XYZ file of C-alpha atoms in Angstrom:
579
model
C 0.361 18.232 -14.399
C 0.258 14.834 -15.194
C -2.299 12.407 -13.790
C -1.945 9.129 -12.937
C -4.670 6.497 -12.891
C -4.049 3.247 -11.557
C -6.518 0.357 -12.508
C -5.559 -3.452 -11.594
C -6.264 -5.564 -13.724
C -5.923 -9.539 -14.239
C -6.712 -10.017 -18.259
C -5.398 -13.051 -19.627
C -5.165 -16.775 -18.308
C -2.136 -19.003 -19.385
C -3.342 -22.759 -19.263
C -1.257 -25.527 -17.458
C -0.384 -28.907 -16.926
C 0.474 -29.262 -13.031
C 3.490 -31.890 -11.793
C 1.781 -35.041 -10.537
C 3.283 -33.949 -7.084
C 2.695 -30.033 -7.139
C -1.483 -30.197 -5.757
C -1.355 -33.093 -3.782
C -1.093 -35.686 -6.712
C -4.151 -34.353 -8.299
C -4.199 -35.014 -11.995
C -5.565 -31.641 -12.984
C -4.904 -28.410 -15.170
C -4.411 -25.217 -13.267
C -5.040 -21.632 -14.445
C -2.131 -19.142 -13.644
C -2.952 -15.632 -14.343
C -0.784 -13.653 -16.486
C 0.387 -10.339 -14.514
C -0.549 -6.939 -16.269
C 0.648 -3.752 -15.007
C -1.105 -0.161 -15.468
C 1.186 1.665 -16.596
C 5.655 2.669 -15.991
C 7.469 4.277 -13.657
C 10.989 5.129 -14.030
C 11.861 5.200 -9.935
C 9.761 1.473 -9.843
C 11.271 -1.931 -10.394
C 9.404 -4.273 -12.060
C 12.037 -6.692 -12.973
C 12.587 -7.720 -9.279
C 8.685 -7.277 -8.857
C 8.592 -11.214 -7.638
C 7.841 -13.158 -4.260
C 11.515 -14.556 -3.417
C 12.189 -18.439 -1.199
C 15.316 -19.683 -0.873
C 13.747 -23.476 0.211
C 10.732 -24.130 -1.964
C 8.871 -25.335 1.650
C 8.562 -21.973 2.373
C 5.906 -21.494 -0.495
C 4.516 -24.542 -0.541
C 1.295 -24.975 0.790
C 0.605 -21.231 -0.177
C 0.651 -21.847 -4.177
C -0.153 -25.899 -3.163
C -3.434 -23.915 -1.304
C -4.076 -21.306 -3.994
C -4.271 -23.957 -6.876
C -6.680 -25.957 -5.652
C -9.056 -22.527 -4.493
C -11.433 -23.817 -6.562
C -11.995 -26.929 -3.914
C -10.520 -25.263 -0.630
C -10.043 -22.282 0.892
C -7.462 -20.086 0.782
C -7.052 -18.533 3.996
C -4.188 -15.302 4.308
C -3.503 -13.116 7.192
C -2.057 -9.813 6.375
C -0.563 -7.915 9.276
C -0.025 -4.301 9.195
C 0.625 -0.406 10.557
C -1.219 2.658 9.659
C -0.560 1.552 5.605
C -2.985 -1.333 6.216
C -5.299 -0.141 8.895
C -7.028 2.133 6.116
C -6.893 -0.950 3.998
C -6.673 1.253 1.102
C -3.719 -1.229 -0.008
C -4.615 -4.586 1.493
C -8.287 -4.386 0.043
C -7.543 -3.742 -3.309
C -5.385 -6.700 -3.281
C -8.254 -8.758 -1.364
C -9.881 -7.638 -4.484
C -8.168 -8.386 -7.343
C -7.103 -12.051 -5.707
C -10.659 -12.940 -5.245
C -11.777 -11.211 -8.536
C -9.262 -14.525 -9.971
C -9.421 -17.032 -7.723
C -13.330 -16.471 -6.211
C -13.952 -14.543 -2.968
C -13.997 -16.275 0.023
C -15.970 -13.685 2.346
C -15.005 -10.144 3.847
C -12.779 -10.938 6.411
C -11.700 -9.418 9.637
C -13.907 -6.813 10.863
C -13.268 -4.881 13.913
C -16.028 -2.001 15.642
C -13.125 0.733 15.285
C -15.111 3.365 16.620
C -16.053 1.792 19.760
C -12.165 1.380 19.998
C -11.584 5.350 19.871
C -10.030 5.054 16.100
C -10.668 4.971 12.011
C -12.382 2.750 10.273
C -11.040 1.152 6.533
C -12.341 2.548 3.564
C -15.052 0.359 2.639
C -17.171 -0.216 6.035
C -17.997 2.859 8.831
C -18.308 2.203 12.523
C -21.223 3.517 14.790
C -20.986 3.332 18.707
C -22.954 4.026 21.530
C -22.636 4.177 25.886
C -20.127 3.698 27.760
C -16.796 1.437 25.897
C -13.117 1.044 26.816
C -10.805 -0.675 24.669
C -7.564 -2.369 24.400
C -4.879 -1.636 21.395
C -1.377 -3.394 20.575
C 0.428 0.254 21.068
C -0.077 0.746 24.652
C 2.116 0.333 26.726
C 0.098 -1.477 29.161
C -2.660 -2.961 27.536
C -5.503 -2.945 29.733
C -7.725 -5.997 28.485
C -6.241 -9.622 26.189
C -5.704 -8.964 22.291
C -5.593 -10.971 19.332
C -5.128 -11.579 15.920
C -6.815 -7.112 15.096
C -4.719 -6.054 17.515
C -7.522 -4.666 19.432
C -10.245 -5.543 21.532
C -13.004 -2.960 23.238
C -14.758 -4.077 26.372
C -18.176 -2.497 28.008
C -20.389 -3.168 31.785
C -23.105 -0.977 29.982
C -25.466 -2.634 28.885
C -26.849 -0.073 26.826
C -23.935 -0.096 25.195
C -24.110 -0.740 21.085
C -21.862 -1.232 18.322
C -22.450 -1.393 14.690
C -20.872 -1.967 11.316
C -21.843 -0.741 8.297
C -20.765 -1.661 4.590
C -20.310 1.355 2.250
C -22.289 0.011 -0.321
C -20.624 1.173 -3.541
C -17.360 -0.672 -3.246
C -19.163 -3.716 -2.713
C -17.699 -5.322 -0.125
C -20.854 -8.390 0.920
C -21.965 -10.608 -1.305
C -24.919 -12.398 -0.773
C -23.204 -15.644 0.123
C -21.505 -14.002 3.710
C -23.748 -15.333 5.632
C -20.845 -16.992 8.170
C -20.117 -14.626 11.322
C -17.679 -15.662 13.586
C -17.172 -13.201 16.649
C -14.476 -13.454 18.601
C -14.695 -13.271 22.327
C -15.189 -13.869 25.928
C -17.460 -16.764 25.480
C -18.395 -17.252 29.162
C -20.974 -17.142 31.822
C -20.000 -13.505 32.585
C -20.705 -12.309 29.317
C -23.927 -10.483 28.744
C -26.054 -11.961 25.605
C -26.084 -10.465 22.084
C -28.390 -9.205 20.515
C -27.840 -8.820 16.887
C -30.138 -6.728 13.698
C -30.173 -6.920 10.405
C -32.726 -5.026 8.470
C -35.694 -5.547 10.189
C -34.456 -9.268 11.747
C -33.209 -10.011 15.437
C -31.190 -12.442 16.851
C -30.482 -12.838 19.956
C -27.107 -14.642 20.235
C -26.379 -16.330 24.179
C -23.137 -16.703 25.535
C -21.645 -19.340 25.796
C -22.627 -20.941 23.238
C -23.408 -24.772 24.432
C -22.203 -26.278 21.610
C -18.315 -24.426 21.730
C -17.790 -22.918 25.747
C -14.758 -21.064 26.134
C -13.878 -21.422 22.737
C -13.083 -17.365 22.666
C -15.154 -17.113 19.486
C -18.741 -18.101 18.384
C -20.293 -18.773 15.072
C -23.197 -18.062 13.621
C -25.156 -18.808 10.229
C -27.305 -15.489 9.184
C -30.702 -16.019 7.527
C -28.978 -13.691 4.785
C -26.044 -11.244 4.172
C -26.528 -7.807 5.359
C -24.165 -4.731 4.643
C -25.564 -3.352 8.459
C -24.541 -5.322 11.118
C -26.161 -4.032 14.806
C -24.948 -5.629 17.714
C -26.890 -4.959 21.452
C -26.509 -6.136 24.374
C -28.840 -7.639 26.896
C -28.632 -9.175 30.612
C -30.774 -12.217 31.812
C -28.578 -13.741 34.864
C -26.831 -11.900 38.242
C -23.547 -13.453 37.214
C -23.682 -11.611 33.746
C -21.485 -8.466 34.200
C -19.239 -7.768 30.355
C -19.053 -7.814 27.371
C -15.417 -7.923 25.835
C -15.104 -8.369 21.759
C -11.623 -8.341 19.794
C -13.441 -8.656 16.029
C -15.454 -10.112 13.572
C -14.890 -11.973 11.211
C -17.056 -12.798 8.092
C -17.199 -15.383 5.354
C -19.188 -17.236 3.059
C -21.191 -19.909 3.705
C -19.253 -22.574 0.799
C -14.965 -23.754 1.059
C -13.801 -22.154 -1.552
C -12.449 -19.208 -2.728
C -9.869 -16.417 -1.116
C -10.446 -15.590 2.198
C -8.286 -12.017 2.836
C -8.059 -10.130 6.327
C -6.188 -7.700 7.088
C -5.097 -6.693 10.929
C -3.293 -3.434 11.295
C -3.323 -0.571 13.669
C -1.997 2.979 13.404
C 1.555 2.378 14.860
C 2.202 -1.025 15.447
C 5.629 -2.956 15.213
C 6.793 -6.160 15.731
C 6.742 -5.768 20.192
C 3.022 -4.786 19.258
C 2.146 -8.094 17.973
C 4.359 -9.585 20.699
C 1.304 -7.505 23.350
C -1.120 -9.650 21.296
C -1.627 -12.836 23.895
C -4.689 -13.905 21.975
C -2.884 -14.143 18.960
C -2.047 -17.802 18.366
C -5.078 -19.354 19.966
C -7.205 -17.158 17.352
C -4.350 -18.029 15.034
C -5.210 -22.025 15.335
C -8.779 -21.102 14.915
C -8.798 -19.226 11.630
C -6.215 -21.726 10.156
C -4.571 -19.184 7.549
C -2.518 -20.955 4.334
C -0.303 -17.743 4.230
C 0.850 -14.726 7.284
C 1.944 -12.174 5.495
C 4.781 -10.186 8.296
C 4.109 -6.877 7.135
C 5.395 -4.475 10.073
C 8.657 -3.581 12.065
C 9.738 -0.172 10.471
C 7.541 1.003 13.628
C 9.565 -0.383 15.678
C 12.868 1.537 14.473
C 11.464 4.806 13.111
C 12.565 7.594 12.543
C 16.679 6.438 14.130
C 16.404 4.128 16.633
C 17.545 1.046 15.071
C 18.393 -2.163 17.254
C 19.117 -4.894 15.043
C 19.019 -7.440 17.889
C 15.877 -6.056 19.236
C 14.348 -6.840 15.951
C 16.170 -10.535 15.576
C 14.305 -11.521 18.968
C 11.217 -10.256 18.099
C 10.593 -11.548 14.455
C 12.004 -14.793 16.425
C 9.452 -14.689 18.127
C 6.452 -14.401 16.305
C 7.346 -16.488 13.204
C 7.492 -19.102 16.361
C 4.281 -18.314 17.261
C 2.867 -18.651 14.184
C 4.881 -21.911 13.037
C 3.079 -23.135 16.741
C -0.800 -22.051 15.531
C -0.611 -23.061 12.151
C 2.090 -25.556 11.572
C 1.725 -26.143 7.744
C 1.174 -22.201 6.650
C 3.672 -20.149 4.810
C 5.503 -17.034 6.448
C 5.868 -13.886 3.982
C 8.106 -11.496 5.631
C 7.868 -7.598 4.254
C 9.974 -4.518 4.455
C 9.097 -1.156 4.455
C 9.438 1.584 1.743
C 11.704 4.569 1.863
C 10.665 7.092 4.345
C 11.266 10.083 5.949
C 11.226 12.481 8.475
C 10.523 16.247 8.482
C 12.302 16.566 5.063
C 14.836 13.950 6.112
C 15.557 11.009 4.133
C 16.011 7.745 6.897
C 18.817 5.528 5.159
C 17.763 2.577 8.199
C 14.862 1.455 5.721
C 18.223 -0.110 3.345
C 19.439 -1.753 6.971
C 15.641 -3.207 7.671
C 15.421 -4.734 3.953
C 19.042 -6.317 4.328
C 17.291 -7.624 7.382
C 13.893 -8.941 6.481
C 15.975 -10.966 3.677
C 17.638 -12.475 6.050
C 15.212 -13.048 8.634
C 13.568 -14.528 5.772
C 16.370 -16.963 5.197
C 16.983 -18.002 8.588
C 13.509 -19.174 9.384
C 12.440 -20.679 6.039
C 9.753 -18.168 4.875
C 9.385 -16.361 2.006
C 10.375 -12.825 0.919
C 8.949 -9.562 -0.816
C 11.636 -7.045 -1.232
C 8.988 -3.887 -1.458
C 11.593 -1.511 -0.268
C 13.948 -2.369 -3.352
C 11.282 -3.173 -5.779
C 9.620 0.327 -4.965
C 12.693 2.347 -5.879
C 14.850 1.832 -2.695
C 16.728 5.166 -0.864
C 14.891 8.701 -2.071
C 12.322 6.894 -4.142
C 9.925 8.260 -1.579
C 10.682 11.500 -3.329
C 10.041 10.437 -6.742
C 6.481 8.629 -5.866
C 5.420 12.513 -3.863
C 6.475 14.016 -6.970
C 3.860 12.416 -9.440
C 1.007 12.229 -6.713
C 1.412 8.495 -5.539
C 3.025 9.807 -1.454
C 1.327 11.657 0.887
C 3.544 15.250 2.062
C 4.830 13.597 4.854
C 6.640 11.367 2.550
C 5.692 7.830 4.612
C 2.071 7.665 3.383
C 1.221 6.892 -0.210
C -2.182 8.927 -1.374
C -5.106 6.905 -2.539
C -3.835 5.769 -6.060
C -0.380 5.262 -4.398
C -1.321 2.309 -2.353
C -3.496 1.466 -5.662
C -0.145 0.774 -7.134
C 1.429 -0.665 -3.886
C -1.333 -3.307 -4.264
C -0.934 -3.878 -7.996
C 3.113 -4.628 -7.172
C 1.713 -6.898 -4.526
C -0.463 -8.343 -6.593
C 1.866 -9.320 -9.771
C 4.585 -10.432 -7.009
C 2.342 -12.848 -6.018
C 1.033 -14.164 -9.554
C 4.959 -13.716 -11.093
C 6.813 -15.869 -8.712
C 3.537 -18.487 -8.994
C 3.618 -18.604 -12.622
C 7.129 -19.552 -12.120
C 6.525 -21.982 -9.099
C 3.577 -24.353 -11.650
C 5.872 -23.894 -14.572
C 9.854 -24.882 -12.881
C 8.979 -25.816 -9.392
C 12.528 -23.701 -8.556
C 13.972 -24.865 -5.348
C 15.273 -20.973 -4.982
C 13.265 -17.751 -6.062
C 15.804 -14.846 -5.798
C 17.049 -11.585 -6.734
C 19.999 -12.553 -7.781
C 18.717 -15.272 -10.361
C 15.523 -14.368 -11.917
C 14.529 -11.013 -13.082
C 10.816 -10.693 -14.253
C 10.335 -9.947 -17.800
C 9.673 -6.672 -18.433
C 9.594 -6.002 -22.445
C 5.554 -6.625 -22.449
C 4.762 -3.719 -20.003
C 3.695 -1.435 -22.591
C 1.653 -4.012 -24.488
C 0.143 -5.010 -21.822
C -0.740 -1.627 -19.918
C -4.292 -0.748 -19.932
C -6.109 2.412 -22.092
C -7.179 4.034 -19.530
C -4.120 4.634 -18.867
C -2.350 4.762 -21.804
C -4.798 8.124 -23.413
C -2.604 9.681 -20.139
C 0.786 9.136 -20.428
C 1.432 6.644 -23.535
C 3.421 3.857 -22.777
C 6.720 4.326 -24.188
C 9.703 1.279 -24.847
C 13.039 1.948 -23.587
C 15.969 2.486 -26.264
C 17.828 -1.126 -26.865
C 21.141 -1.210 -25.329
C 23.550 -0.934 -28.392
C 26.665 -0.770 -29.121
C 28.419 2.623 -30.281
C 31.814 3.282 -31.745
C 33.977 3.458 -28.197
C 31.565 0.822 -27.135
C 30.073 2.340 -24.426
C 26.180 1.221 -24.309
C 23.844 3.226 -24.924
C 21.899 3.274 -21.533
C 18.310 5.209 -20.334
C 18.616 5.794 -16.876
C 21.527 7.059 -14.398
C 21.595 6.202 -10.491
C 23.737 9.012 -9.117
C 26.805 8.111 -7.050
C 27.837 10.208 -3.551
C 30.235 13.329 -5.599
C 28.553 13.582 -8.564
C 27.726 16.538 -10.352
C 25.430 17.391 -13.389
C 28.422 17.952 -15.048
C 30.729 14.975 -14.338
C 27.401 13.051 -15.676
C 26.659 14.979 -18.752
C 30.196 14.631 -19.695
C 30.086 10.837 -19.407
C 27.154 10.616 -21.555
C 28.592 13.280 -23.804
C 24.959 14.953 -23.056
C 23.899 18.621 -21.802
C 23.467 19.860 -18.792
C 20.737 21.755 -19.704
C 19.810 18.352 -21.483
C 19.368 16.049 -18.365
C 17.453 19.371 -16.933
C 14.850 18.255 -19.562
C 14.816 15.433 -19.547
C 14.068 14.666 -15.754
C 11.929 17.865 -15.635
C 14.465 19.559 -13.375
C 14.592 23.461 -12.578
C 18.341 23.439 -11.363
C 21.553 21.425 -11.133
C 21.071 20.329 -7.579
C 21.310 16.200 -7.352
C 21.300 13.524 -4.434
C 23.009 10.574 -3.943
C 21.139 7.838 -5.258
C 18.517 9.978 -7.543
C 18.240 7.934 -10.791
C 18.167 10.037 -13.839
C 17.192 9.602 -17.664
C 20.146 10.367 -19.754
C 18.239 9.736 -22.731
C 15.520 11.702 -24.633
C 12.349 9.413 -23.506
C 10.512 7.854 -26.629
C 7.319 9.501 -26.723
C 3.926 7.442 -28.957
C 2.148 10.003 -30.465
C -0.400 7.779 -31.619
C -2.289 7.309 -28.308
C -5.448 6.275 -29.856
C -3.860 4.104 -32.249
C -2.127 2.044 -29.360
C -5.704 2.097 -27.688
C -7.012 0.560 -30.110
C -4.306 -2.636 -30.358
C -4.251 -2.922 -26.482
C -8.219 -2.630 -26.517
C -8.020 -5.618 -28.521
C -5.896 -7.632 -26.450
C -7.584 -6.329 -23.400
C -10.611 -7.968 -24.526
C -9.644 -11.242 -26.575
C -11.203 -14.036 -24.100
C -13.859 -15.041 -25.468
C -15.059 -17.022 -22.618
C -15.831 -15.732 -18.834
C -16.553 -18.469 -15.869
C -18.947 -16.724 -13.714
C -17.348 -16.482 -10.320
C -19.182 -16.405 -6.693
C -21.259 -13.104 -6.401
C -20.653 -12.030 -10.475
C -24.050 -11.105 -12.253
C -25.007 -10.827 -15.646
C -24.401 -6.909 -15.412
C -21.410 -6.511 -13.769
C -20.034 -9.200 -16.707
C -21.585 -7.067 -19.103
C -19.778 -3.943 -17.642
C -16.823 -5.970 -16.841
C -16.321 -6.654 -20.990
C -17.988 -4.069 -22.270
C -21.185 -5.742 -23.680
C -24.560 -5.529 -23.476
C -26.516 -8.032 -21.265
C -28.419 -9.277 -24.279
C -25.973 -10.304 -26.103
C -24.394 -12.842 -23.798
C -27.704 -14.006 -22.859
C -27.838 -14.570 -26.899
C -24.695 -16.416 -27.560
C -25.632 -18.655 -24.252
C -29.373 -19.007 -25.157
C -30.088 -17.669 -21.654
C -33.679 -17.068 -21.394
C -33.500 -15.716 -17.449
C -30.761 -13.312 -16.017
C -30.141 -15.836 -13.564
C -26.227 -17.606 -13.647
C -24.655 -20.339 -11.343
C -21.158 -20.331 -10.143
C -18.893 -22.515 -12.391
C -20.667 -21.764 -15.607
C -18.450 -20.856 -18.969
C -20.346 -18.313 -20.466
C -19.151 -16.893 -24.132
C -18.433 -13.200 -24.312
C -17.882 -12.899 -27.749
C -18.945 -14.765 -31.276
């Protein structure tokens, strides 16, 4: 059995002069991170892994904001379904972007226990007392809902809820002290009592400074990985408390604030049930909204494109009304199955989302084709990256998805900064994949050594020597073997097949894999490239300990090279890492 170890890392930064009109006429130099893949799988289309756009203004606002993240916070909202609610995928994506551009906060969190569903990977929730709730998948939700797609409601003054972050994930930084609680902020609401550690903070609703806004803002005396909320009543008018989410931010206006909001089973119809979505989106003020839903609207075989188009058009219209300048990124689902039967409608959905991105001047990420297209999830499952249902991914599968998405953003961002293309589409651009092996992490190469594909060369009969063949309808293993002058045994051996049965769309290796057995030597070369960076710019929340672990050096070495007497460092400091 082969185990895959996926790790995300951005290892080097290229320095590029911005065109004068790229970011608000600023005369500056911007760092554009280079992409890096932890490994290479034959069924993933790395060469097409980038964000596309058909009109430059579809992406300009987001990339301009990203280039100015050092001075102004970049706000991203990622709307999804079950793939997002657990936050394995979006949480890894959040951490990657924040590692590069700085951390602007944890983003949206929700007391899921009170709403009868599960929390995300990095925090748990607790609840007591009597709670009612609405989620956007319900046929007729009882309560108003906003960005999070869920709302909790109680008339019980003894009710409580808690949000407890798991310390091993370090999701809460020392400057995450700004809270925005989205709730019914009027005179009929109970008051809130927030406890962090031994401190108790009474919160009267409505807050005098912002009545009727639908949210209250709180500045905490310090950050805390545990937020415990209880209720109190001081007036007979107070009859209930209703909450639709909590936003946790840093107290500084820089870095990336990446909020992921997903509800199991959600789709386009679900978002349109969120009647507070527009007002809360306006309050969030996003630079990018990722619309990452839609599969539940047709899964498994109920595909009505006119209805999909009407709903997605309305969602885009609501976003544009709430945040007129923000960029919108439309994406789609990977290959899906139902009871061992492949769902071909995923390809239709891929074509549909591309069409909608063009019509609505949105950016587009064709994750269906990047992840391998039709039948691909059988391959993901085979190497331990997908669950047995061939709908959801494993933890390592979501880590790979996050790696693909982050590299897609960085690849297109670099292209935008360097060339400012009016369009960036699959028909005119493919990512350069020639250096995948050289940028593969040593942790992966020690398990499965990467190998460069043989170059395509002309043979005496003028037939190119290729590496893979995609099975067409009606083709058998013998037909394919005859075509490439190889044997059935060769195909079965190179693809680890137990029989001759093939399926349409299957990708077959039809040349022997080139395996580099000198693993130690390769790992040493790659490790030298990985740590070639000699300086490090301190980001918010970093310590000498975390920096020393990142580069594999001691704290004393960093202190000596930078003549530090203490271990106190500040964001923005440039530290020497190696001589």
